[in-house]
Amino acid sequence: MLAVRGLSMTFGATRALVDVDLDLHEGEVHGIVGTNGAGKSTLIKIMSGVHHPTAGRMLIDGQEVNLPTPLDASRAGVQTVHQQIDQGVVRGMSAAENLVLDAYADGSMPLLTTRRDTRRRASSIAEAMELHVDLDAPVEWLSPSDRQQIIIARALARSPRVLVLDEPTSTLSTTESERLFETVRRLSAKGVAVIYISHSMGEIEQLCDRVTVLRDGQVRGAFRAPLDRAELVAAMLGELIALEARADAHDFSGAEEILAVDEVPALPDGQPVSLTVRRGEVVGLTGLIGAGKTELIEQLFGARPLRGGQLRLLGAPFQPGSPHDAVEAGVALVPEDRASLALIPEWTVTRNITLPFLRTYEWLAGLMHSSRESRTAARFVDDMAIRCAGCEALIGSLSGGNQQKVVVARWLQAEGQLLLLDEPFRGIDIGSRRVIVQHLREQHERAVLVASSDPEEILEVADRIVVMASGRIVGEMPASEATTTVLARLMAGAEEMATAGAAA
Amino acid sequence: MTQPAPATQPSAPAPTEEAGSRIHLDVRTLIYRYGLLVVLVGLIIFFAATQPAFGTWRNGIIIMQSVSIVAIVALGVTVSLAADGFDLSVGANVGFVVMLTTSVMVVHDFPAVLAVFVGLLAGAGIGVFNGLLIVKGRVPDLLATLGTMFLFLGLTLMMTSGQSVSQGMPIDDQGTPAPGKVWPEFLWLGRGEIFFDIRVSVVVMIIIFVVVWVFLEHTRWGRTIYAIGGNREAARLAGIRVDRMRVLAYVISGVLAATGGILLAARLGRGDVGAGEPFLLEAVAAALIGFAVLGANRPNAFGTFIGAVFVGVLINGLTMSGFPYYTQDFVKGALLVAALVMSFSTLFRGSRAT
């Protein structure tokens, strides 16, 4: 019914989509999966008229369609429900008013509208969707799930042929997700084609009739239910070079325990997880997006409150109430998103490096000893081969990889117990990655925990690997016994290895 | 070994062209960096040449004196701006402290030292209140300080039932005169001269300017405040106690506004209702003009100081040249707009790395 042919899209030098073909049948639920930057959102934005492809065509019922604006996409029968629920509802309006928003927008509503008239129209839309909410309630009083149902109901009121759901469960609880799945199934029974985008393999498996895998902007796999999760994940992650066991991966089981995580739930309604990191050891934490890696790490750093269980640092109970407490205790975090969470824009390389340890550079009553700062910065610029026009260059003038070296250097300048890194290699060049890996492996006095959704990166850096899926630890093994294939299978969450057996 | 040769070949004819564009860019950078200072010096020379009374020591002192209180308040505003905050309550704070200090002396018959102390304490208290409202109450800074602005405007009036405070004012229905007086030591703060006819308020301004400049540019706390202003979440994840520092920024802003209030009360010799009114806008304008000084493009103490002096020079010179008083606000507005365009427009940012 809907066909995409040879779709390509370039942004500057970046090729976001390359020659993508996609067929969509009436009444099917079609999953689209891929890692970050695979091109999922670009594809959706083209289908919903937000972006215009550099090349390629879209056909509906064999007729070529042109979608210059989102309104045209909607008229052609493609409705998109975006990930951010709150961008889809107007706060301050009632549920009923939100349901009939389109009628306000296209002028089919009379200028002076009675509340009763609005209610009447709204309840007919709600009934068609079997949606039961208090229509008079302000929309912000409703649960995220109800709000999302309102958005979907509104999209359906336009009787679309294609409904695109972009990561619809990202802000929903498990039971709320179930409600969404029922809605999706009901729609597909009515003949609406649903495009379903999600990072959760469980959801994809449960809902989708067919799945298209995108990687680096290209279609790298097409699957049909019943799905094999491991195959799906393998296609998402790409060529799995069965890396050989690294010679320099050590066994630290006899070393001093620096961090012990005891029964801490990674996700809000998830099972508790336990793990340890030892002195001198690099532990790799891997799992797909949404597996709970970031949530766990943020709890270890005091960036979010502990959900339960307890932490021990060097054997003593450790309960960081804030990142400040964590830093004081010798715990450091290289966060997931450099630009928004780590760097101070408009600052020099030097200042970005010394930021957490300003106290060590003061010479009198808070006055900074700036030449000492420069010396530290120069040492790291040298040591980590940070490519910049000197230590006084603005951080924004550095490439992503060199910026990341700065963020890592920031924590290496002072002694510490535990270094946490969340997706430290995302979007950085291979050279920078090597340098960072080398420095992490040389931290003999601290424990290092690296989280990444790319098993190859984890194999490159870790001594021991812990795999998470849906908030649980599903496997643990020394790096010398791991291969990308094994990791990918565990990450898919379809199976669980007996931890004790594998570690032996 | 053959690789480098072709690489250097095509770039050989380029330099002339490149050099040309570099000079062009440098002119824009020069304007961006020094434009405002050059205009300031130019204005001073122009006024000195056309108005004989302008270029005198006496007039220089008058200008500094006219901007001293605004500059002090503006330096406080600069600190809150540096932490990516905004303190709209400074004007109300000045007015409140004027009334508070004078009534402490006149109505309650306390000594001058206590009045100064109470004034500074009130300023710090207003800062703490603002800070907690913003940090703990999670009210956006502009809205929170707009609220406290009204709150303290109101308290200023309530303190004396809307009356101004002056020596011998009636303090009850029987017309009993107020027991206290405005102490000469207190008046000295506003009117006393230290050396070469330089008044106390000018000296206080210069001391505060130096202290704030050192604090923001050369101490760990200043660095921390700028880090919060640059990227609050990154600062938090670097282990900085963001909430504490933001409250501190508002406390500094409050204390400096109170200092301005004390100096103003000492100059006036009485507690005028509404005395603090013009200070919010004047102080904010000085701090914003400061963004354009030396191409800082951020709140900074030196810029704020120059911004305040610039306004003083301009108003003084224009008044001497016979410009009527009612054109003053327009002139200030034009200066502010020009300075903001210089800071924020990409027009003058050609060769900057970002």
PDB file of N, CA, C and O in Angstrom, chain A residues 386-414:
ATOM      1  N   ILE A 386      45.914  15.342  22.674  1.00  0.00           N
ATOM      2  CA  ILE A 386      44.715  16.133  22.412  1.00  0.00           C
ATOM      3  C   ILE A 386      45.062  17.150  21.334  1.00  0.00           C
ATOM      4  O   ILE A 386      45.954  17.984  21.527  1.00  0.00           O
ATOM      5  N   ARG A 387      44.409  17.046  20.208  1.00  0.00           N
ATOM      6  CA  ARG A 387      44.733  17.955  19.100  1.00  0.00           C
ATOM      7  C   ARG A 387      43.966  19.252  19.258  1.00  0.00           C
ATOM      8  O   ARG A 387      42.743  19.283  19.141  1.00  0.00           O
ATOM      9  N   CYS A 388      44.709  20.332  19.562  1.00  0.00           N
ATOM     10  CA  CYS A 388      44.085  21.629  19.722  1.00  0.00           C
ATOM     11  C   CYS A 388      45.148  22.685  19.505  1.00  0.00           C
ATOM     12  O   CYS A 388      46.339  22.400  19.563  1.00  0.00           O
ATOM     13  N   ALA A 389      44.690  23.906  19.281  1.00  0.00           N
ATOM     14  CA  ALA A 389      45.634  25.000  19.088  1.00  0.00           C
ATOM     15  C   ALA A 389      46.098  25.506  20.447  1.00  0.00           C
ATOM     16  O   ALA A 389      45.955  26.674  20.782  1.00  0.00           O
ATOM     17  N   GLY A 390      46.625  24.616  21.269  1.00  0.00           N
ATOM     18  CA  GLY A 390      47.107  25.012  22.595  1.00  0.00           C
ATOM     19  C   GLY A 390      46.051  24.858  23.664  1.00  0.00           C
ATOM     20  O   GLY A 390      44.862  24.699  23.374  1.00  0.00           O
ATOM     21  N   CYS A 391      46.501  24.906  24.904  1.00  0.00           N
ATOM     22  CA  CYS A 391      45.600  24.707  26.037  1.00  0.00           C
ATOM     23  C   CYS A 391      44.583  25.822  26.184  1.00  0.00           C
ATOM     24  O   CYS A 391      43.572  25.664  26.859  1.00  0.00           O
ATOM     25  N   GLU A 392      44.896  26.983  25.589  1.00  0.00           N
ATOM     26  CA  GLU A 392      43.969  28.101  25.725  1.00  0.00           C
ATOM     27  C   GLU A 392      42.976  28.149  24.572  1.00  0.00           C
ATOM     28  O   GLU A 392      42.215  29.108  24.422  1.00  0.00           O
ATOM     29  N   ALA A 393      42.964  27.113  23.727  1.00  0.00           N
ATOM     30  CA  ALA A 393      41.975  27.048  22.642  1.00  0.00           C
ATOM     31  C   ALA A 393      40.600  26.805  23.255  1.00  0.00           C
ATOM     32  O   ALA A 393      40.480  26.136  24.289  1.00  0.00           O
ATOM     33  N   LEU A 394      39.578  27.363  22.633  1.00  0.00           N
ATOM     34  CA  LEU A 394      38.226  27.134  23.133  1.00  0.00           C
ATOM     35  C   LEU A 394      37.828  25.689  22.861  1.00  0.00           C
ATOM     36  O   LEU A 394      38.163  25.129  21.823  1.00  0.00           O
ATOM     37  N   ILE A 395      37.103  25.107  23.800  1.00  0.00           N
ATOM     38  CA  ILE A 395      36.751  23.689  23.708  1.00  0.00           C
ATOM     39  C   ILE A 395      35.948  23.403  22.440  1.00  0.00           C
ATOM     40  O   ILE A 395      36.062  22.338  21.837  1.00  0.00           O
ATOM     41  N   GLY A 396      35.164  24.391  22.012  1.00  0.00           N
ATOM     42  CA  GLY A 396      34.318  24.208  20.826  1.00  0.00           C
ATOM     43  C   GLY A 396      35.114  24.041  19.542  1.00  0.00           C
ATOM     44  O   GLY A 396      34.602  23.556  18.543  1.00  0.00           O
ATOM     45  N   SER A 397      36.408  24.431  19.571  1.00  0.00           N
ATOM     46  CA  SER A 397      37.196  24.320  18.347  1.00  0.00           C
ATOM     47  C   SER A 397      37.805  22.925  18.185  1.00  0.00           C
ATOM     48  O   SER A 397      38.446  22.641  17.189  1.00  0.00           O
ATOM     49  N   LEU A 398      37.581  22.051  19.173  1.00  0.00           N
ATOM     50  CA  LEU A 398      38.134  20.693  19.101  1.00  0.00           C
ATOM     51  C   LEU A 398      37.141  19.730  18.473  1.00  0.00           C
ATOM     52  O   LEU A 398      35.928  19.941  18.555  1.00  0.00           O
ATOM     53  N   SER A 399      37.661  18.654  17.894  1.00  0.00           N
ATOM     54  CA  SER A 399      36.775  17.623  17.356  1.00  0.00           C
ATOM     55  C   SER A 399      36.153  16.853  18.519  1.00  0.00           C
ATOM     56  O   SER A 399      36.643  16.910  19.650  1.00  0.00           O
ATOM     57  N   GLY A 400      35.092  16.118  18.233  1.00  0.00           N
ATOM     58  CA  GLY A 400      34.387  15.371  19.276  1.00  0.00           C
ATOM     59  C   GLY A 400      35.303  14.446  20.054  1.00  0.00           C
ATOM     60  O   GLY A 400      35.235  14.372  21.274  1.00  0.00           O
ATOM     61  N   GLY A 401      36.186  13.764  19.344  1.00  0.00           N
ATOM     62  CA  GLY A 401      37.082  12.818  19.998  1.00  0.00           C
ATOM     63  C   GLY A 401      38.026  13.515  20.958  1.00  0.00           C
ATOM     64  O   GLY A 401      38.286  13.037  22.064  1.00  0.00           O
ATOM     65  N   ASN A 402      38.539  14.668  20.535  1.00  0.00           N
ATOM     66  CA  ASN A 402      39.463  15.406  21.399  1.00  0.00           C
ATOM     67  C   ASN A 402      38.736  16.043  22.572  1.00  0.00           C
ATOM     68  O   ASN A 402      39.284  16.153  23.665  1.00  0.00           O
ATOM     69  N   GLN A 403      37.498  16.454  22.349  1.00  0.00           N
ATOM     70  CA  GLN A 403      36.691  16.956  23.468  1.00  0.00           C
ATOM     71  C   GLN A 403      36.510  15.850  24.504  1.00  0.00           C
ATOM     72  O   GLN A 403      36.612  16.085  25.707  1.00  0.00           O
ATOM     73  N   GLN A 404      36.274  14.640  24.020  1.00  0.00           N
ATOM     74  CA  GLN A 404      36.067  13.534  24.954  1.00  0.00           C
ATOM     75  C   GLN A 404      37.346  13.235  25.740  1.00  0.00           C
ATOM     76  O   GLN A 404      37.292  12.930  26.924  1.00  0.00           O
ATOM     77  N   LYS A 405      38.503  13.385  25.076  1.00  0.00           N
ATOM     78  CA  LYS A 405      39.766  13.196  25.797  1.00  0.00           C
ATOM     79  C   LYS A 405      39.858  14.218  26.930  1.00  0.00           C
ATOM     80  O   LYS A 405      40.343  13.900  28.021  1.00  0.00           O
ATOM     81  N   VAL A 406      39.410  15.438  26.672  1.00  0.00           N
ATOM     82  CA  VAL A 406      39.432  16.479  27.700  1.00  0.00           C
ATOM     83  C   VAL A 406      38.577  16.052  28.891  1.00  0.00           C
ATOM     84  O   VAL A 406      38.983  16.180  30.048  1.00  0.00           O
ATOM     85  N   VAL A 407      37.386  15.507  28.598  1.00  0.00           N
ATOM     86  CA  VAL A 407      36.497  15.106  29.684  1.00  0.00           C
ATOM     87  C   VAL A 407      37.128  13.968  30.501  1.00  0.00           C
ATOM     88  O   VAL A 407      37.035  13.950  31.725  1.00  0.00           O
ATOM     89  N   VAL A 408      37.800  13.056  29.835  1.00  0.00           N
ATOM     90  CA  VAL A 408      38.455  11.961  30.562  1.00  0.00           C
ATOM     91  C   VAL A 408      39.642  12.511  31.370  1.00  0.00           C
ATOM     92  O   VAL A 408      39.799  12.195  32.551  1.00  0.00           O
ATOM     93  N   ALA A 409      40.423  13.386  30.737  1.00  0.00           N
ATOM     94  CA  ALA A 409      41.589  13.980  31.412  1.00  0.00           C
ATOM     95  C   ALA A 409      41.167  14.694  32.694  1.00  0.00           C
ATOM     96  O   ALA A 409      41.864  14.643  33.707  1.00  0.00           O
ATOM     97  N   ARG A 410      39.998  15.325  32.632  1.00  0.00           N
ATOM     98  CA  ARG A 410      39.455  16.030  33.792  1.00  0.00           C
ATOM     99  C   ARG A 410      39.488  15.155  35.045  1.00  0.00           C
ATOM    100  O   ARG A 410      39.797  15.616  36.130  1.00  0.00           O
ATOM    101  N   TRP A 411      39.170  13.877  34.875  1.00  0.00           N
ATOM    102  CA  TRP A 411      39.084  13.005  36.050  1.00  0.00           C
ATOM    103  C   TRP A 411      40.390  12.293  36.353  1.00  0.00           C
ATOM    104  O   TRP A 411      40.560  11.737  37.434  1.00  0.00           O
ATOM    105  N   LEU A 412      41.300  12.272  35.390  1.00  0.00           N
ATOM    106  CA  LEU A 412      42.562  11.579  35.635  1.00  0.00           C
ATOM    107  C   LEU A 412      43.580  12.462  36.345  1.00  0.00           C
ATOM    108  O   LEU A 412      44.583  11.980  36.835  1.00  0.00           O
ATOM    109  N   GLN A 413      43.304  13.799  36.397  1.00  0.00           N
ATOM    110  CA  GLN A 413      44.296  14.711  36.972  1.00  0.00           C
ATOM    111  C   GLN A 413      44.471  14.501  38.473  1.00  0.00           C
ATOM    112  O   GLN A 413      45.511  14.824  39.020  1.00  0.00           O
ATOM    113  N   ALA A 414      43.437  13.988  39.141  1.00  0.00           N
ATOM    114  CA  ALA A 414      43.542  13.781  40.579  1.00  0.00           C
ATOM    115  C   ALA A 414      43.353  12.294  40.858  1.00  0.00           C
ATOM    116  O   ALA A 414      42.818  11.567  40.035  1.00  0.00           O
TER     117      ALA A 414
END
